[in-house]
């Protein structure tokens, strides 16, 4: 079984071969403005054409993508440390290894478009505009958190971002509902509804498919297939692991989710498809998480350390982008190292804030139930305890 899984990982995550990083530093005057790259062709279902197999990456975009992915990587590693130090309590699901998914999807849509995802949401929180400081403060339950310290790891929100949902698969019908609002308002916006391979077997996902297809909703259903639902390999949990074909009557495509350029072009293609009025589309992102399912899962009881090491060496999304940029003179190793230093400082400063900011007082436990409502009383644990709710 382990050999079969290792072979599957190697097979599904293999992209266009990349040359090893050159160690020659490039003078700033010799930087290229852009470069064209071949990307892996997507597998298609009920589609005559798919995303392009070549794309242009500008130096500006490359540096932005690199810094964003590196920030998410370092943010998750610091969250691991804070959890082990018991500053973060409760559920905590990390997404290191899957950075190309959230960053690539954001690069392929508009800020006015909508995103809803599962509880593995920290990366999406950052790409949707939340600061590292507000994310860390929410993880540690402090007043400076994006949800005032009341949501924690699984319940973070920002403009046009609807969480972070703790119920497996619940974001499916919610995402369809957001897409229904987009169509009702006629604002040419689309909704990305992201879920994992474990949630893909939930009945409510198929109900959402049906309604979205019936009403031609502008919804991109995105399955982040990291090959394991908790500790169960996809082959042991699903009769068919072709998640991009699960829509049956809905077109789909399978994408290399470890390559940010593949994800970006697929996101553009899917968003354009939905905006054209053709209805929903299903996208499967083949990716991999380095941590276990959650912080309570060491992640090595159902897969080998060699398997994780092999993916890190051959398919790491941050390394893949770094090698492309250096080899094509879009950046130098020295310049990228400077970005790494900036990122580490930002992460350390945010962690310091998140461990010293005060916790929300008990009197505010009933606040923010509604976005705009006159103050009212909320009953506590018994009828004699009352809390005031303020929007």
Coordinates of C-alpha atoms in Angstrom, one line a residue:
X1 CA 0.0 0.0 0.0
X2 CA 2.8 2.4 0.9
X3 CA 4.6 1.8 -2.4
X4 CA 1.4 2.3 -4.3
X5 CA 0.7 5.6 -2.5
X6 CA 4.3 6.8 -3.1
X7 CA 3.9 6.0 -6.8
X8 CA 0.5 7.8 -6.8
X9 CA 2.1 10.9 -5.2
X10 CA 4.9 10.9 -7.7
X11 CA 2.5 10.4 -10.6
X12 CA -0.1 13.0 -9.8
X13 CA 2.2 15.7 -8.6
X14 CA 4.8 15.5 -11.4
X15 CA 4.8 18.7 -13.5
X16 CA 7.1 20.0 -16.2
X17 CA 10.7 19.1 -15.2
X18 CA 12.6 22.1 -13.9
X19 CA 16.3 22.7 -14.1
X20 CA 18.3 22.9 -10.8
X21 CA 18.6 26.4 -9.4
X22 CA 21.6 28.3 -10.7
X23 CA 23.8 29.7 -8.0
X24 CA 24.9 32.7 -10.1
X25 CA 23.6 36.0 -8.6
X26 CA 22.1 38.2 -11.3
X27 CA 22.8 41.9 -11.2
X28 CA 19.6 44.0 -10.8
X29 CA 20.2 45.7 -14.2
X30 CA 20.0 42.2 -15.9
X31 CA 16.6 41.2 -14.5
X32 CA 14.1 40.1 -17.1
X33 CA 10.7 41.8 -17.1
X34 CA 8.9 38.5 -17.7
X35 CA 9.3 34.9 -18.9
X36 CA 7.1 32.3 -20.6
X37 CA 6.7 28.9 -19.0
X38 CA 5.3 25.6 -20.1
X39 CA 2.8 24.2 -17.5
X40 CA 1.2 20.8 -17.1
X41 CA -1.9 20.2 -19.2
X42 CA -5.1 19.8 -17.2
X43 CA -7.2 16.6 -17.4
X44 CA -10.6 17.6 -18.7
X45 CA -14.2 16.3 -18.3
X46 CA -17.1 17.4 -20.5
X47 CA -14.9 20.2 -21.8
X48 CA -13.5 20.6 -25.4
X49 CA -10.8 23.1 -24.4
X50 CA -9.1 23.8 -21.1
X51 CA -6.6 26.3 -19.7
X52 CA -3.4 27.1 -21.7
X53 CA -0.3 24.9 -21.5
X54 CA 2.0 27.9 -21.5
X55 CA 1.8 31.2 -19.5
X56 CA 3.8 34.4 -18.9
X57 CA 5.1 35.3 -15.5
X58 CA 6.2 38.9 -14.9
X59 CA 8.9 39.7 -12.5
X60 CA 6.5 41.8 -10.4
X61 CA 4.0 39.0 -10.1
X62 CA 6.6 36.4 -9.4
X63 CA 8.0 38.4 -6.5
X64 CA 4.5 39.0 -5.1
X65 CA 3.6 35.3 -5.4
X66 CA 6.9 34.2 -3.8
X67 CA 6.5 36.6 -0.8
X68 CA 2.9 35.5 -0.3
X69 CA 3.6 31.8 -0.4
X70 CA 6.7 32.2 1.8
X71 CA 4.6 34.2 4.3
X72 CA 2.0 31.5 4.5
X73 CA 4.6 28.8 4.9
X74 CA 6.3 30.7 7.7
X75 CA 3.0 31.6 9.3
X76 CA 2.0 27.9 9.5
X77 CA 5.3 26.9 10.9
X78 CA 5.1 29.6 13.6
X79 CA 1.5 28.5 14.3
X80 CA 2.9 25.0 14.9
X81 CA 5.4 26.4 17.4
X82 CA 2.7 28.5 19.2
X83 CA 0.4 25.5 19.5
X84 CA 3.2 23.4 21.1
X85 CA 3.9 26.3 23.5
X86 CA 0.1 26.2 24.3
X87 CA -0.6 29.8 23.2
X88 CA -3.0 28.3 20.6
X89 CA -5.6 25.8 21.9
X90 CA -8.2 23.6 20.4
X91 CA -8.5 22.7 16.7
X92 CA -5.7 23.8 14.4
X93 CA -5.3 22.6 10.8
X94 CA -2.2 23.8 8.9
X95 CA -1.8 24.1 5.1
X96 CA 1.9 24.2 4.6
X97 CA 2.6 22.4 1.3
X98 CA -0.6 23.7 -0.2
X99 CA 0.4 27.3 -0.7
X100 CA 0.1 27.2 -4.4
X101 CA -3.6 26.5 -4.1
X102 CA -4.8 29.6 -2.2
X103 CA -2.2 32.0 -3.8
X104 CA -2.9 30.7 -7.3
X105 CA -6.7 30.8 -6.9
X106 CA -6.5 34.4 -5.6
X107 CA -4.3 35.4 -8.6
X108 CA -6.9 34.1 -11.0
X109 CA -10.0 35.9 -9.7
X110 CA -11.0 39.4 -8.8
X111 CA -11.0 40.9 -5.2
X112 CA -14.7 41.4 -5.6
X113 CA -15.3 37.7 -6.2
X114 CA -16.2 35.4 -3.2
X115 CA -14.4 32.6 -1.5
X116 CA -15.6 30.1 1.1
X117 CA -13.5 27.1 2.3
X118 CA -13.0 24.4 5.0
X119 CA -11.3 24.7 8.4
X120 CA -7.8 24.5 6.7
X121 CA -8.2 28.2 6.0
X122 CA -5.2 30.2 7.2
X123 CA -3.7 30.6 3.7
X124 CA -7.0 31.8 2.3
X125 CA -7.4 34.2 5.2
X126 CA -4.1 35.8 4.2
X127 CA -4.7 35.9 0.5
X128 CA -8.1 37.5 1.0
X129 CA -6.6 40.4 2.8
X130 CA -6.2 39.6 6.5
X131 CA -2.9 40.5 8.1
X132 CA -0.6 38.0 9.7
X133 CA -1.1 39.9 13.0
X134 CA -4.9 39.6 12.9
X135 CA -4.7 35.9 12.0
X136 CA -2.2 35.0 14.8
X137 CA -4.2 37.1 17.3
X138 CA -7.3 35.1 16.4
X139 CA -5.5 31.8 16.8
X140 CA -4.5 32.8 20.3
X141 CA -7.9 34.2 21.1
X142 CA -7.0 37.8 21.6
X143 CA -8.9 41.1 21.0
X144 CA -6.8 42.0 18.0
X145 CA -7.9 38.9 16.1
X146 CA -9.9 39.2 12.9
X147 CA -13.0 37.8 14.7
X148 CA -12.2 39.6 18.0
X149 CA -10.7 36.5 19.5
X150 CA -14.0 34.6 19.4
X151 CA -13.6 32.4 16.3
X152 CA -10.2 30.7 16.5
X153 CA -8.5 28.7 13.8
X154 CA -11.7 27.6 11.9
X155 CA -13.7 30.8 12.0
X156 CA -12.0 33.7 10.4
X157 CA -13.6 36.1 8.0
X158 CA -12.9 39.2 5.9
X159 CA -14.5 41.0 3.0
X160 CA -15.8 38.6 0.4
X161 CA -14.4 35.7 2.5
X162 CA -16.8 33.5 4.4
X163 CA -14.6 31.3 6.5
X164 CA -13.3 28.8 7.7
X165 CA -16.2 26.3 8.3
X166 CA -15.9 23.6 11.1
X167 CA -18.5 21.2 9.7
X168 CA -17.1 18.9 7.0
X169 CA -18.7 19.8 3.6
X170 CA -21.0 22.5 5.0
X171 CA -19.3 25.1 2.8
X172 CA -20.7 23.4 -0.3
X173 CA -24.3 24.5 0.0
X174 CA -23.3 27.8 1.5
X175 CA -21.0 28.5 -1.5
X176 CA -23.9 27.7 -3.8
X177 CA -26.0 30.2 -1.9
X178 CA -23.4 32.9 -2.3
X179 CA -23.3 32.1 -6.0
X180 CA -27.1 32.4 -6.1
X181 CA -26.8 35.9 -4.6
X182 CA -24.2 36.8 -7.3
X183 CA -26.6 35.7 -10.0
X184 CA -29.6 37.4 -8.4
X185 CA -27.7 40.7 -8.1
X186 CA -26.3 40.4 -11.7
X187 CA -22.9 41.7 -10.6
X188 CA -20.7 39.4 -12.8
X189 CA -19.1 38.0 -9.7
X190 CA -18.2 34.3 -9.1
X191 CA -17.8 32.2 -5.9
X192 CA -15.0 29.7 -5.2
X193 CA -16.3 26.9 -3.0
X194 CA -13.3 25.0 -1.7
X195 CA -13.5 21.6 0.1
X196 CA -11.2 18.7 0.7
X197 CA -11.1 15.2 -0.7
X198 CA -12.7 13.9 2.5
X199 CA -15.6 16.2 2.2
X200 CA -16.1 15.3 -1.4
X201 CA -18.0 12.2 -0.3
X202 CA -20.6 14.2 1.6
X203 CA -24.1 14.1 0.3
X204 CA -24.6 17.9 0.7
X205 CA -21.8 18.5 -1.9
X206 CA -23.9 16.6 -4.5
X207 CA -27.1 18.5 -3.5
X208 CA -25.2 21.7 -4.0
X209 CA -24.0 20.4 -7.4
X210 CA -27.6 19.7 -8.4
X211 CA -29.0 23.1 -7.5
X212 CA -26.0 25.0 -9.0
X213 CA -26.4 23.1 -12.3
X214 CA -30.2 23.5 -12.3
X215 CA -30.0 27.3 -11.8
X216 CA -26.7 27.8 -13.7
X217 CA -25.0 29.4 -10.7
X218 CA -21.5 31.1 -11.1
X219 CA -19.9 28.7 -8.7
X220 CA -16.5 27.0 -9.0
X221 CA -16.5 23.9 -6.8
X222 CA -12.9 23.2 -5.9
X223 CA -11.7 20.0 -4.3
X224 CA -8.3 20.3 -2.7
X225 CA -7.1 16.7 -3.0
X226 CA -4.1 16.3 -0.7
X227 CA -4.4 12.5 -1.0
X228 CA -5.6 11.9 2.6
X229 CA -8.9 12.5 4.4
X230 CA -7.6 12.8 7.9
X231 CA -5.6 9.6 8.1
X232 CA -7.3 7.7 5.3
X233 CA -5.8 7.5 1.8
X234 CA -8.2 8.5 -1.0
X235 CA -8.1 5.0 -2.5
X236 CA -9.5 3.6 0.7
X237 CA -12.3 6.1 1.1
X238 CA -13.6 6.8 -2.4
X239 CA -14.8 4.3 -5.1
X240 CA -13.7 6.9 -7.7
X241 CA -10.8 9.3 -7.0
X242 CA -11.5 11.3 -10.1
X243 CA -13.0 14.1 -8.1
X244 CA -13.2 16.5 -11.1
X245 CA -15.7 14.1 -12.7
X246 CA -17.9 13.9 -9.6
X247 CA -20.2 16.6 -10.9
X248 CA -21.5 14.1 -13.4
X249 CA -23.5 16.7 -15.4
X250 CA -21.1 19.5 -14.5
X251 CA -17.8 19.9 -16.5
X252 CA -14.6 19.6 -14.6
X253 CA -10.8 19.8 -14.8
X254 CA -7.9 18.3 -12.8
X255 CA -5.0 20.6 -12.0
X256 CA -1.5 20.3 -10.7
X257 CA -2.1 22.1 -7.4
X258 CA 1.6 22.3 -6.5
X259 CA 2.3 24.7 -9.4
X260 CA 1.1 28.2 -8.8
X261 CA 1.0 29.0 -12.5
X262 CA -1.1 25.9 -13.3
X263 CA -3.5 26.9 -10.5
X264 CA -3.7 30.6 -11.6
X265 CA -4.4 29.7 -15.2
X266 CA -7.0 27.1 -14.2
X267 CA -8.7 29.6 -11.9
X268 CA -8.9 32.2 -14.7
X269 CA -10.4 29.6 -17.0
X270 CA -13.0 28.5 -14.5
X271 CA -13.9 32.0 -13.5
X272 CA -14.4 33.0 -17.1
X273 CA -16.5 29.9 -17.7
X274 CA -18.8 30.8 -14.8
X275 CA -19.0 34.5 -15.8
X276 CA -20.1 33.5 -19.3
X277 CA -23.4 32.2 -17.9
X278 CA -22.6 28.5 -18.5
X279 CA -23.2 27.5 -14.9
X280 CA -20.9 25.8 -12.4
X281 CA -17.7 23.9 -13.0
X282 CA -15.7 21.5 -10.8
X283 CA -12.0 21.8 -10.3
X284 CA -9.7 19.3 -8.6
X285 CA -6.4 20.5 -7.2
X286 CA -3.8 17.8 -6.7
X287 CA -1.8 18.9 -3.7
X288 CA -0.1 17.7 -0.5
X289 CA 0.0 18.8 3.1
X290 CA 3.3 18.4 5.0
X291 CA 1.7 18.5 8.5
X292 CA -0.8 15.9 9.7
X293 CA -4.5 16.5 9.4
X294 CA -4.5 18.6 12.5
X295 CA -2.1 19.4 15.3
X296 CA -3.2 16.3 17.1
X297 CA -2.1 14.1 14.1
X298 CA 1.7 13.5 13.8
X299 CA 1.0 12.6 10.1
X300 CA 3.4 9.7 9.9
X301 CA 1.3 6.8 11.1
X302 CA -0.5 6.3 7.7
X303 CA 2.3 7.6 5.4
X304 CA 6.1 7.3 5.5
X305 CA 8.6 10.1 6.2
X306 CA 10.2 9.1 2.9
X307 CA 7.0 9.9 1.1
X308 CA 6.8 13.4 2.7
X309 CA 10.5 14.0 2.0
X310 CA 10.1 12.9 -1.6
X311 CA 7.2 15.4 -2.2
X312 CA 9.2 18.2 -0.5
X313 CA 12.2 17.5 -2.8
X314 CA 10.3 17.1 -6.1
X315 CA 7.1 19.2 -5.9
X316 CA 7.4 21.9 -3.3
X317 CA 5.4 24.9 -4.6
X318 CA 7.7 27.5 -3.1
X319 CA 10.9 25.9 -4.4
X320 CA 9.3 25.3 -7.8
X321 CA 8.6 29.1 -8.2
X322 CA 12.0 30.1 -6.8
X323 CA 13.8 27.9 -9.3
X324 CA 11.8 29.2 -12.2
X325 CA 12.5 32.8 -11.2
X326 CA 16.2 32.4 -10.7
X327 CA 16.8 30.3 -13.8
X328 CA 15.0 32.8 -16.0
X329 CA 16.6 35.9 -14.5
X330 CA 13.4 37.2 -12.9
X331 CA 15.1 37.4 -9.5
X332 CA 18.4 36.5 -7.8
X333 CA 18.9 34.2 -5.0
X334 CA 20.2 37.1 -2.9
X335 CA 17.0 39.1 -3.6
X336 CA 14.8 36.2 -2.6
X337 CA 16.8 35.7 0.6
X338 CA 16.1 39.3 1.5
X339 CA 12.4 38.6 1.1
X340 CA 12.8 35.6 3.4
X341 CA 14.4 37.8 6.1
X342 CA 11.5 40.4 5.8
X343 CA 8.9 37.6 6.1
X344 CA 10.6 36.1 9.1
X345 CA 10.6 39.5 10.8
X346 CA 6.9 40.1 10.0
X347 CA 6.0 36.6 11.4
X348 CA 8.0 37.1 14.6
X349 CA 6.5 40.6 15.2
X350 CA 3.0 39.2 14.6
X351 CA 3.6 36.3 17.0
X352 CA 4.8 38.7 19.7
X353 CA 1.7 40.8 19.3
X354 CA -0.6 37.7 19.4
X355 CA 1.0 36.5 22.7
X356 CA 0.8 39.8 24.5
X357 CA -2.5 41.3 23.3
X358 CA -5.3 41.1 25.9
X359 CA -8.0 38.5 25.7
X360 CA -11.6 39.8 25.1
X361 CA -13.4 40.5 28.4
X362 CA -16.4 38.3 29.5
X363 CA -18.7 41.3 29.1
X364 CA -18.2 41.2 25.3
X365 CA -19.2 37.6 24.9
X366 CA -22.6 38.6 23.5
X367 CA -21.3 41.3 21.1
X368 CA -21.4 41.1 17.3
X369 CA -24.2 38.6 17.0
X370 CA -25.7 40.8 14.3
X371 CA -23.9 43.2 12.0
X372 CA -26.2 46.1 12.6
X373 CA -28.8 45.9 15.3
X374 CA -29.8 48.0 18.4
X375 CA -28.3 46.7 21.6
X376 CA -30.2 43.9 23.3
X377 CA -29.8 41.4 26.1
X378 CA -28.6 37.8 25.6
X379 CA -29.3 35.1 28.2
X380 CA -26.2 33.4 29.7
X381 CA -25.8 29.9 31.0
X382 CA -28.9 30.4 33.1
X383 CA -31.8 32.8 33.1
X384 CA -30.4 35.0 35.8
X385 CA -27.2 35.8 33.8
X386 CA -27.6 38.5 31.1
X387 CA -25.1 39.9 28.6
X388 CA -25.5 42.9 26.5
X389 CA -25.1 42.5 22.7
X390 CA -23.7 45.4 20.7
X391 CA -23.2 45.3 16.9

